[in-house]
Coordinates of C-alpha atoms and ligand atoms in Angstrom, one line a residue:
M1 CA 122.2 225.8 197.2
I2 CA 120.6 228.2 199.8
I3 CA 120.9 226.5 203.3
G4 CA 118.4 226.4 206.0
I5 CA 119.5 227.1 209.5
D6 CA 118.3 226.7 212.9
L7 CA 120.2 228.8 215.0
G8 CA 119.1 227.8 218.6
T9 CA 119.8 229.3 221.8
T10 CA 120.8 225.5 222.7
N11 CA 121.4 223.6 219.8
S12 CA 122.0 224.6 216.1
L13 CA 121.0 222.6 212.7
V14 CA 121.4 223.0 208.9
S15 CA 119.3 221.5 206.2
V16 CA 119.2 221.7 202.9
W17 CA 116.5 220.7 200.2
E18 CA 117.5 218.0 198.1
G19 CA 115.4 215.5 196.1
E20 CA 112.2 216.8 197.2
T21 CA 112.8 216.9 200.9
A22 CA 114.7 218.6 203.7
Q23 CA 117.9 216.8 204.4
L24 CA 119.5 217.5 207.6
V25 CA 123.3 217.7 207.4
P26 CA 125.6 216.2 210.3
N27 CA 128.7 218.0 211.6
A28 CA 132.0 216.8 211.9
L29 CA 131.0 214.4 214.7
G30 CA 128.5 213.0 212.7
R31 CA 125.7 214.4 214.8
M32 CA 122.6 216.7 213.5
L33 CA 122.4 218.7 216.4
T34 CA 125.6 221.3 216.9
P35 CA 125.6 222.5 220.5
S36 CA 125.5 226.8 220.5
V37 CA 128.6 227.0 222.3
V38 CA 131.7 228.5 221.3
G39 CA 135.1 228.3 223.1
L40 CA 139.1 228.6 223.0
D41 CA 141.0 225.1 222.8
D42 CA 144.4 225.0 225.0
Q43 CA 146.2 225.9 221.5
G44 CA 144.3 229.3 221.2
Q45 CA 142.3 227.4 218.4
M46 CA 138.3 228.4 218.3
V47 CA 136.0 225.4 219.0
V48 CA 132.6 225.3 218.5
G49 CA 129.8 222.7 219.3
D50 CA 130.1 219.9 221.3
I51 CA 134.0 220.3 222.4
A52 CA 133.2 223.7 223.4
R53 CA 130.2 222.0 225.3
E54 CA 132.4 219.8 227.2
R55 CA 134.9 222.3 228.0
L56 CA 131.8 224.7 229.5
Q57 CA 132.7 222.7 232.9
T58 CA 136.6 222.2 232.5
H59 CA 137.2 225.6 231.2
P60 CA 134.5 228.1 232.1
H61 CA 136.5 231.2 231.5
L62 CA 137.5 229.9 227.9
T63 CA 133.7 228.9 227.0
T64 CA 130.7 230.7 226.4
A65 CA 127.1 229.6 225.8
L66 CA 123.3 231.1 225.4
F67 CA 124.6 234.0 223.3
K68 CA 121.3 234.2 221.6
R69 CA 119.8 235.7 224.3
H70 CA 122.0 238.5 224.0
M71 CA 121.4 238.9 220.2
G72 CA 120.7 242.7 219.4
S73 CA 122.5 244.1 222.5
A74 CA 126.2 245.3 222.6
Q75 CA 127.3 242.6 225.2
A76 CA 130.6 241.7 225.1
T77 CA 131.9 238.1 225.8
Q78 CA 136.0 238.2 226.9
L79 CA 137.4 234.4 225.7
G80 CA 141.2 234.4 226.2
P81 CA 142.5 237.6 224.4
H82 CA 139.6 237.7 222.2
R83 CA 136.4 240.0 222.8
F84 CA 133.2 238.9 221.0
R85 CA 130.1 240.4 220.5
P86 CA 126.8 237.8 220.4
E87 CA 126.8 238.5 216.4
E88 CA 130.2 237.2 216.4
L89 CA 129.6 234.0 218.6
S90 CA 126.7 233.6 216.5
A91 CA 128.6 233.7 213.2
L92 CA 131.2 231.2 214.6
V93 CA 128.5 228.8 214.9
L94 CA 126.7 229.5 211.4
R95 CA 130.4 229.0 210.1
S96 CA 130.7 225.9 211.3
L97 CA 127.3 224.8 210.1
K98 CA 128.1 226.3 206.6
E99 CA 131.4 224.0 206.6
D100 CA 129.6 220.9 207.5
V101 CA 127.0 221.6 204.1
E102 CA 130.4 222.3 202.3
R103 CA 132.3 219.4 203.2
A104 CA 129.2 216.9 202.7
Y105 CA 128.2 218.5 199.3
G106 CA 131.7 219.4 197.9
K107 CA 130.7 223.2 197.0
A108 CA 130.8 226.7 198.5
V109 CA 127.7 227.9 200.5
T110 CA 127.0 231.4 200.4
E111 CA 123.2 231.7 201.0
A112 CA 121.2 231.1 204.3
V113 CA 117.5 231.4 205.4
I114 CA 118.0 231.6 209.1
S115 CA 115.3 231.0 211.5
V116 CA 114.4 233.5 214.5
P117 CA 111.8 233.2 217.1
A118 CA 108.6 235.4 216.5
Y119 CA 109.2 237.5 218.9
F120 CA 112.5 238.6 218.1
S121 CA 113.0 242.7 217.9
D122 CA 114.1 244.8 215.3
A123 CA 117.5 244.7 217.0
Q124 CA 117.7 240.9 217.2
R125 CA 116.7 240.3 213.6
K126 CA 119.3 242.8 212.4
A127 CA 121.9 241.0 214.4
T128 CA 121.0 237.6 213.2
R129 CA 121.3 239.2 209.8
I130 CA 124.9 240.5 210.7
A131 CA 125.9 237.3 212.5
G132 CA 125.2 235.8 208.9
E133 CA 126.9 238.4 206.8
L134 CA 130.0 237.8 209.6
A135 CA 130.1 234.0 208.7
G136 CA 130.4 234.9 205.0
L137 CA 126.6 233.9 204.5
K138 CA 124.0 236.6 202.5
V139 CA 120.7 236.1 204.6
E140 CA 118.4 235.3 202.0
K141 CA 115.6 235.6 204.9
L142 CA 114.7 235.3 208.2
I143 CA 112.0 232.8 208.8
N144 CA 110.0 232.9 212.0
E145 CA 110.7 229.7 214.1
P146 CA 106.9 228.4 214.2
T147 CA 106.5 229.2 210.4
A148 CA 109.5 226.9 209.7
A149 CA 107.9 224.5 211.9
A150 CA 104.7 224.6 209.9
L151 CA 106.6 224.2 206.6
A152 CA 108.1 221.3 207.9
Y153 CA 104.8 219.7 209.2
G154 CA 103.4 220.1 205.7
V155 CA 100.6 222.5 207.1
H156 CA 100.6 224.5 203.8
Q157 CA 99.7 221.5 202.0
K158 CA 96.1 221.1 204.0
G159 CA 94.1 224.2 202.7
D160 CA 93.0 226.3 205.2
T161 CA 93.7 225.6 208.7
S162 CA 94.5 227.3 212.3
F163 CA 97.0 225.9 214.5
L164 CA 99.2 226.3 217.6
V165 CA 103.0 226.1 217.3
F166 CA 104.1 225.0 221.0
D167 CA 107.9 225.3 221.1
L168 CA 109.5 224.0 224.4
G169 CA 113.5 224.5 224.1
G170 CA 116.6 224.4 226.4
G171 CA 115.9 227.9 227.9
T172 CA 112.8 229.2 226.0
F173 CA 109.3 228.7 225.6
D174 CA 107.6 230.3 222.8
V175 CA 103.8 229.8 221.7
S176 CA 102.5 231.2 218.3
V177 CA 98.9 230.5 216.7
L178 CA 99.4 230.7 213.0
E179 CA 96.6 230.9 210.3
L180 CA 96.8 229.4 206.7
F181 CA 94.0 231.2 204.5
D182 CA 93.9 231.2 200.9
G183 CA 97.2 229.9 200.3
V184 CA 98.7 232.6 202.9
M185 CA 100.2 231.7 206.1
E186 CA 99.9 234.1 209.1
V187 CA 101.4 234.3 212.3
R188 CA 98.3 235.7 214.3
A189 CA 99.8 236.1 217.6
S190 CA 103.1 235.1 219.6
A191 CA 103.9 234.7 223.3
G192 CA 106.3 233.1 225.4
D193 CA 108.6 233.0 228.3
N194 CA 112.2 233.7 227.9
F195 CA 113.4 231.9 230.7
L196 CA 111.6 228.8 230.9
G197 CA 112.9 225.3 229.0
G198 CA 115.0 222.2 229.7
E199 CA 117.1 223.6 231.7
D200 CA 115.1 224.9 234.3
F201 CA 113.7 221.5 234.9
D202 CA 117.3 220.3 235.3
D203 CA 117.5 223.0 238.1
A204 CA 114.2 222.0 239.6
I205 CA 115.4 218.3 240.0
V206 CA 118.9 219.5 241.4
A207 CA 117.0 221.5 244.1
H208 CA 115.2 218.5 245.0
V209 CA 118.3 215.9 244.8
V210 CA 120.1 218.6 246.8
G211 CA 117.6 218.4 249.2
A212 CA 117.8 214.5 249.3
L213 CA 121.4 214.4 249.6
L214 CA 121.8 217.0 252.6
A215 CA 119.3 214.4 254.0
Q216 CA 121.6 211.7 253.6
G217 CA 124.3 213.5 255.1
M218 CA 126.1 215.0 252.1
P219 CA 128.5 217.7 253.8
D220 CA 127.8 220.6 251.0
A221 CA 125.8 219.2 248.2
E222 CA 125.0 223.2 247.2
R223 CA 129.0 223.6 246.6
P224 CA 129.6 225.3 243.2
A225 CA 132.1 222.6 242.5
I226 CA 129.7 220.0 241.8
R227 CA 127.1 222.1 240.5
H228 CA 127.3 221.2 236.7
R229 CA 127.7 217.2 237.6
L230 CA 124.5 217.7 239.2
R231 CA 123.1 219.6 236.4
R232 CA 124.5 217.1 233.9
E233 CA 122.9 214.3 236.0
A234 CA 119.8 216.0 236.3
Q235 CA 119.3 216.1 232.7
R236 CA 120.3 212.3 232.3
V237 CA 117.5 211.5 234.6
R238 CA 114.9 213.5 232.9
H239 CA 115.6 212.2 229.4
A240 CA 115.5 208.7 231.2
L241 CA 112.3 208.9 232.6
G242 CA 110.8 209.5 229.4
Q243 CA 111.3 206.1 228.6
Q244 CA 111.1 204.0 232.0
S245 CA 109.0 204.9 234.8
E246 CA 111.7 205.1 237.5
T247 CA 115.7 205.8 237.4
V248 CA 118.3 206.6 239.7
F249 CA 120.2 209.7 240.4
Q250 CA 123.7 209.1 241.2
L251 CA 126.8 210.9 241.8
S252 CA 130.0 209.9 243.3
E253 CA 131.6 212.6 245.5
D254 CA 133.7 212.6 249.1
G255 CA 134.8 208.9 248.9
R256 CA 131.1 207.6 248.2
E257 CA 128.3 206.8 245.9
W258 CA 125.3 208.8 246.5
S259 CA 121.8 207.7 245.1
V260 CA 118.3 209.3 244.9
P261 CA 115.7 207.2 243.5
L262 CA 113.2 209.3 241.4
T263 CA 110.2 208.1 239.4
Q264 CA 107.7 209.9 237.0
E265 CA 105.5 210.6 239.5
K266 CA 108.1 212.5 241.5
L267 CA 109.2 214.2 238.4
L268 CA 105.9 215.3 238.1
E269 CA 105.6 216.9 241.0
I270 CA 109.1 218.4 241.0
C271 CA 108.3 219.9 237.8
E272 CA 104.5 221.0 238.5
P273 CA 105.4 224.7 239.2
L274 CA 107.2 225.1 235.9
L275 CA 104.4 223.2 233.9
E276 CA 101.8 225.6 235.5
R277 CA 103.9 228.7 234.0
L278 CA 103.3 227.2 230.4
R279 CA 99.7 228.0 230.6
A280 CA 99.6 231.6 230.6
P281 CA 101.8 232.4 227.4
I282 CA 99.2 229.9 225.5
E283 CA 96.4 231.8 227.1
R284 CA 97.9 235.0 225.7
A285 CA 98.5 233.9 222.4
L286 CA 94.8 232.4 221.9
R287 CA 93.4 235.7 223.2
D288 CA 95.6 237.9 221.0
A289 CA 94.6 235.9 217.9
R290 CA 91.2 235.7 218.7
I291 CA 90.9 232.2 218.8
K292 CA 89.4 229.7 220.7
V293 CA 90.9 226.3 221.5
A294 CA 88.1 224.5 220.0
D295 CA 89.0 226.2 216.6
L296 CA 92.6 224.9 216.4
D297 CA 92.9 222.4 214.1
E298 CA 96.3 221.1 215.2
V299 CA 98.9 221.9 217.9
L300 CA 102.3 221.0 216.5
L301 CA 105.2 220.2 219.2
V302 CA 108.6 221.8 218.9
G303 CA 111.9 222.0 221.0
G304 CA 113.9 219.1 222.4
T305 CA 112.0 219.4 225.7
T306 CA 108.8 218.5 224.2
R307 CA 110.1 214.8 224.3
M308 CA 109.2 214.7 227.8
P309 CA 105.7 212.6 228.3
L310 CA 104.6 214.6 230.9
V311 CA 105.0 218.0 228.5
R312 CA 102.9 216.0 225.9
K313 CA 100.6 215.3 228.4
L314 CA 99.8 218.3 229.8
V315 CA 99.8 219.7 226.2
A316 CA 97.1 216.9 225.3
S317 CA 95.2 218.0 228.5
L318 CA 95.4 221.8 227.8
F319 CA 94.1 221.3 224.1
G320 CA 91.7 218.2 224.6
R321 CA 93.4 216.4 221.7
F322 CA 96.8 214.9 221.3
P323 CA 99.7 217.1 219.5
S324 CA 101.3 216.2 215.9
M325 CA 104.5 215.1 216.8
H326 CA 105.7 212.6 214.4
L327 CA 108.7 214.6 213.2
N328 CA 111.9 215.1 215.5
P329 CA 110.9 218.2 217.8
D330 CA 114.5 219.4 217.9
E331 CA 114.9 218.9 214.1
V332 CA 111.7 220.5 212.5
I333 CA 112.8 224.1 212.4
A334 CA 116.0 223.3 210.7
Q335 CA 113.6 221.3 208.0
G336 CA 111.1 224.4 207.6
A337 CA 114.0 227.0 207.0
A338 CA 115.3 224.4 204.3
I339 CA 112.0 224.4 202.6
Q340 CA 111.8 228.3 202.7
A341 CA 115.3 228.4 201.2
A342 CA 113.7 225.8 198.3
L343 CA 110.7 228.5 198.1
K344 CA 113.3 231.1 197.4
A345 CA 114.9 229.2 195.0
R346 CA 112.0 228.3 192.8
D347 CA 110.9 225.0 193.7
A348 CA 107.6 224.7 191.6
T349 CA 105.9 222.2 194.2
L350 CA 105.9 224.6 197.1
E351 CA 105.4 227.6 195.1
E352 CA 101.7 228.8 195.9
V353 CA 102.7 229.4 199.5
V354 CA 102.9 233.1 200.2
L355 CA 104.1 233.5 203.9
T356 CA 103.5 236.4 206.1
D357 CA 104.7 237.1 209.9
V358 CA 103.9 239.3 212.6
C359 CA 105.2 242.3 214.1
P360 CA 106.3 240.9 217.7
Y361 CA 106.1 244.0 219.6
S362 CA 104.0 247.3 219.4
L363 CA 106.2 250.2 218.0
G364 CA 105.2 253.7 218.7
V365 CA 105.9 257.3 219.7
E366 CA 106.3 259.2 223.0
V367 CA 103.6 261.6 223.5
S368 CA 102.1 263.7 226.2
N369 CA 98.7 263.2 227.8
S370 CA 96.9 265.6 229.8
V371 CA 96.8 264.0 233.4
A372 CA 94.5 265.9 236.1
G373 CA 94.3 268.8 233.9
Q374 CA 98.2 269.0 233.3
L375 CA 100.4 267.9 230.3
Q376 CA 102.6 264.9 231.1
D377 CA 105.4 263.9 228.9
G378 CA 106.3 259.8 228.2
H379 CA 103.6 258.4 227.5
Y380 CA 103.4 255.7 224.7
L381 CA 101.3 256.0 221.7
P382 CA 101.6 252.6 219.6
I383 CA 101.4 253.4 216.0
I384 CA 101.9 249.5 214.9
E385 CA 100.2 247.0 217.4
R386 CA 101.8 243.7 218.4
N387 CA 101.3 241.0 216.4
C388 CA 99.9 242.6 213.2
V389 CA 100.4 240.9 210.5
V390 CA 103.6 242.5 208.2
P391 CA 104.3 243.9 206.1
V392 CA 102.6 247.1 207.6
S393 CA 101.9 250.5 207.1
R394 CA 100.3 252.6 209.8
V395 CA 99.7 256.3 210.1
K396 CA 98.6 258.3 213.5
S397 CA 98.4 262.2 213.7
V398 CA 99.6 264.0 216.4
Q399 CA 99.6 267.8 217.2
T400 CA 101.9 270.5 218.7
L401 CA 101.8 271.2 222.5
R402 CA 102.7 274.6 223.2
D403 CA 101.9 278.0 221.7
G404 CA 104.5 279.3 219.2
Q405 CA 106.2 275.7 219.0
R406 CA 109.0 275.8 216.5
Q407 CA 110.1 272.0 216.8
V408 CA 108.8 268.4 217.8
S409 CA 110.8 265.7 218.6
V410 CA 109.7 262.4 217.4
R411 CA 110.8 259.8 219.7
I412 CA 110.4 256.1 218.7
F413 CA 109.8 253.0 221.2
Q414 CA 109.2 249.7 221.0
G415 CA 107.0 247.7 223.6
E416 CA 104.0 247.2 225.4
S417 CA 104.1 249.7 228.4
R418 CA 101.8 252.8 229.0
L419 CA 104.8 254.9 229.9
V420 CA 108.0 254.9 227.4
A421 CA 110.2 254.7 230.4
N422 CA 109.9 250.9 230.3
N423 CA 109.9 250.3 226.5
I424 CA 113.2 250.1 224.1
F425 CA 114.3 253.3 222.5
L426 CA 115.1 252.9 219.0
G427 CA 115.3 256.3 217.6
E428 CA 114.6 260.0 217.3
L429 CA 114.0 262.4 214.8
E430 CA 113.2 266.5 215.1
V431 CA 111.0 267.9 212.4
D432 CA 111.1 272.0 212.6
V433 CA 107.1 273.4 212.4
P434 CA 105.7 277.0 211.9
P435 CA 105.1 278.7 215.0
R436 CA 101.3 278.5 215.8
P437 CA 98.8 278.4 218.6
A438 CA 99.3 275.0 220.6
G439 CA 97.2 272.2 218.6
E440 CA 96.9 273.8 214.9
V441 CA 99.8 272.1 213.6
S442 CA 99.6 268.6 212.5
L443 CA 102.3 265.7 212.2
D444 CA 101.5 262.3 210.4
I445 CA 103.5 259.7 211.6
R446 CA 103.8 256.7 209.6
F447 CA 105.1 253.4 210.6
T448 CA 105.9 250.9 207.9
Y449 CA 107.4 247.2 209.2
D450 CA 108.8 244.9 206.7
I451 CA 109.1 241.1 206.6
N452 CA 112.4 241.1 207.7
G453 CA 111.6 243.3 210.8
L454 CA 113.1 246.4 209.3
L455 CA 110.8 249.4 210.7
E456 CA 110.9 252.9 208.5
A457 CA 109.4 255.9 210.4
Q458 CA 107.7 259.2 208.1
V459 CA 107.0 261.9 209.7
D460 CA 104.9 264.3 207.2
T461 CA 103.8 268.0 208.0
P462 CA 100.6 268.8 205.8
M463 CA 100.7 272.4 206.6
T464 CA 104.3 272.8 205.2
G465 CA 104.1 269.7 203.1
Q466 CA 107.3 268.8 204.5
S467 CA 108.3 264.8 204.8
R468 CA 111.1 263.4 207.0
T469 CA 112.2 259.7 206.9
L470 CA 113.9 258.2 209.9
V471 CA 116.7 256.3 209.8
I472 CA 117.4 254.2 213.0
E473 CA 121.0 254.5 213.2
N474 CA 121.8 255.5 216.8
N475 CA 120.4 252.0 217.9
P476 CA 123.4 251.0 220.5
G477 CA 122.8 247.4 219.4
V478 CA 123.6 247.4 215.7
M479 CA 127.1 247.2 214.2
T480 CA 127.7 249.7 211.6
P481 CA 129.0 248.7 208.2
Q482 CA 132.4 249.9 209.1
E483 CA 132.5 247.7 212.3
I484 CA 130.9 244.4 210.1
A485 CA 133.7 244.8 207.9
E486 CA 136.3 244.7 210.7
R487 CA 134.9 242.0 212.5
F488 CA 134.6 240.1 209.5
A489 CA 138.1 240.4 209.0
A490 CA 139.0 239.9 212.3
L491 CA 137.0 236.5 212.4
Q492 CA 138.5 235.5 209.2
A493 CA 142.2 235.7 211.0
L494 CA 140.8 233.3 213.9
K495 CA 142.7 230.0 214.1
I496 CA 139.8 227.4 214.0
H497 CA 140.1 223.8 215.5
P498 CA 141.1 221.5 212.6
R499 CA 138.0 219.9 211.6
D500 CA 139.8 216.3 211.1
Q501 CA 140.8 216.4 214.4
Q502 CA 137.5 217.1 216.1
V503 CA 136.0 213.6 216.6
N504 CA 139.2 212.7 218.7
S505 CA 139.4 216.3 220.5
A506 CA 135.5 216.0 221.5
L507 CA 136.4 212.4 223.1
M508 CA 139.6 214.2 224.9
A509 CA 137.7 217.0 225.9
R510 CA 135.1 214.2 227.2
L511 CA 137.9 212.4 229.0
E512 CA 139.1 215.6 230.7
R513 CA 135.6 216.4 232.0
L514 CA 135.0 213.1 233.2
Y515 CA 138.1 213.2 235.3
Q516 CA 137.2 216.4 236.7
E517 CA 133.8 214.7 237.7
C518 CA 134.9 211.9 239.1
L519 CA 136.7 210.5 242.0
G520 CA 138.4 207.4 243.2
D521 CA 138.4 204.3 241.1
V522 CA 136.5 205.7 238.2
R523 CA 138.8 209.0 238.1
E524 CA 142.0 207.0 238.1
H525 CA 140.0 204.8 235.2
V526 CA 139.3 207.8 233.3
G527 CA 142.7 209.2 233.9
A528 CA 144.1 205.7 232.4
L529 CA 142.1 206.2 229.6
A530 CA 143.0 209.8 228.8
G531 CA 146.6 208.8 228.8
H532 CA 146.4 205.8 226.6
F533 CA 144.2 207.9 224.1
A534 CA 147.0 210.6 224.4
G535 CA 149.4 207.9 223.7
V536 CA 147.7 206.6 220.8
L537 CA 147.0 209.7 219.1
E538 CA 150.6 210.2 219.4
R539 CA 151.4 207.3 217.3
Q540 CA 149.4 208.5 214.2
D541 CA 148.0 205.3 213.3
E542 CA 144.8 205.5 211.9
S543 CA 143.3 202.1 212.6
E544 CA 144.6 202.4 216.2
I545 CA 143.3 205.4 216.7
R546 CA 140.0 204.7 215.6
D547 CA 139.8 201.4 217.5
A548 CA 140.8 203.1 220.6
H549 CA 138.5 205.7 219.9
Q550 CA 135.1 203.4 219.8
D551 CA 136.3 201.3 222.9
I552 CA 136.9 204.3 225.1
S553 CA 133.6 206.0 223.9
A554 CA 131.9 202.5 225.0
R555 CA 133.5 202.9 228.5
L556 CA 132.5 206.4 229.0
E557 CA 128.9 205.4 227.8
A558 CA 128.9 203.3 230.4
I559 CA 130.4 205.6 232.9
E560 CA 128.2 208.4 232.3
S561 CA 124.8 206.2 232.2
G562 CA 125.5 205.6 236.1
Y563 CA 126.6 201.9 234.9
Ligands
ADP601 P1 116.8 225.1 221.5 O1 115.7 225.5 220.6 O2 116.4 226.1 222.9 O3 118.2 225.2 221.0 P2 116.3 222.3 221.7 O4 114.7 222.6 221.1 O5 117.4 221.6 220.8 O6 116.9 223.8 222.2 O7 115.9 221.8 222.8 C1 117.3 221.5 224.2 C2 116.3 220.8 225.1 O8 115.8 219.6 224.7 C3 117.5 220.6 226.3 O9 117.1 221.2 227.4 C4 117.3 219.1 226.3 O10 117.8 218.5 227.7 C5 115.9 219.0 225.6 N1 115.9 217.2 225.2 C6 116.5 216.9 224.3 N2 116.0 215.4 224.2 C7 115.4 215.1 225.3 C8 114.6 213.9 225.5 N3 114.4 212.9 225.0 N4 113.8 214.1 226.8 C9 113.8 215.1 227.4 N5 114.2 216.4 227.0 C10 115.1 216.3 226.0
MG602 MG1 114.7 226.1 219.1

């Protein structure tokens, strides 16, 4: 069994192909969405998902989120005595999803298809593969998220078509234009904003509310201590305004109840600047794909934030039609990954689909250009251009610069800037050349970029017949096989919070958070519930625990939805 995983910035999901459909698999708490949050509990055990998300607020130094943004870098996160790379934090999430499937199906899982954003670079893709390895999963394939969404929507069963995938998640916005032609699916272009998502909408609401609270006389509405609660309440209000035309933002603080009424119209006004930022990436993707809005057959909505009616309205008005959204927008990518896994595992019904992807960045080398009669280093010569369909192989020739030159260093970069200084350095290769007058020795540089995002650079010197292939090993973001083996062992040795305690621990973590958040009577009430629940847990009577859990959950639901 190959599982399909959506390893998201905010939430992750796992799905398996079963009985001709992609089935999502619930986690230990019975939920499909596992927050991509990792932490340490009070016993020094690792916690992943909802428990960790609750503890982000009560134990900020022992908890971490948003690490997908650091994939492909070596940025370390300290959690208590442990130090983790982004691959390892991702691995802990993957491992938890893998175990959810193993529990549900009663068999070992060793292979996965994992989705990545279409714009992910070589280093980010490698890091994702390594995360899989560290979780004990062989990554059969990485699939681009928009391609996965298209598979979930069954676009491949509709014949030739061009469509756009609009993916607005918790912290990122991705637009991709895809084309299905002769049974071949191509991502024609991808664009986006790596710092635009639901959380930015929450921040905008918080900014508005803080203004209103200050005007109402709250002494210090901007103090960091209440920031988490403001954001949480902002998210609740934002979700609520998807169903009702007005609601009230509520906060109990300084011994009183504060409230700020909000309507859908007000929300639109607050979010306008963010909605405005959704336009540019759409235009860029259409331009890069050389396709007009009128030629798109479909627009697919992906990502939890596209549940917001005002986002849907904007999309409808931008494209002059209603987008496809009959699937849950936060589940489609995991479903598509499972479909891809099924393709891998020879399911006949979907066999005719051939998937191709695009190179998300341009890849090139440093060259010298003549500027005002003077040779100037540091210029960029793209060899593979952004958004070409992969696998791709392109060659360009360069010549020696100086008389008698004996060596040429080929420096490889990724990026779109005219100057290499602004691009990402990937690797370097020194090539010996015979001493000749400047410009007489020619080098052919061939770049081959494959479906898994791996780049091979080959430099041929026709004059000498010499050929060299570049292995980009000095990339600072990528772990060596030895490091992987060491870290795999280290992760195996970590103590993990027991699965059968997760439901109760999640409730306890929620009680602790609410105790910290609330004041006065409510706080006292929450404190009493926490004490009661701790007592019930100690008595270890299954049915008493279940009843208490249900009762307390209902009470907290009431508290959190503002009564
Ligand atoms: P990611 O792809 O970033 O991991 P998701 O696609 O799961 O994340 O999207 C998470 C975001 O979706 C959060 O910011 C959350 O507030 C938002 N979201 C989820 N449900 C709703 C809803 N009903 N209304 C508005 N936003 C929602
Ligand atoms: Mg996502």
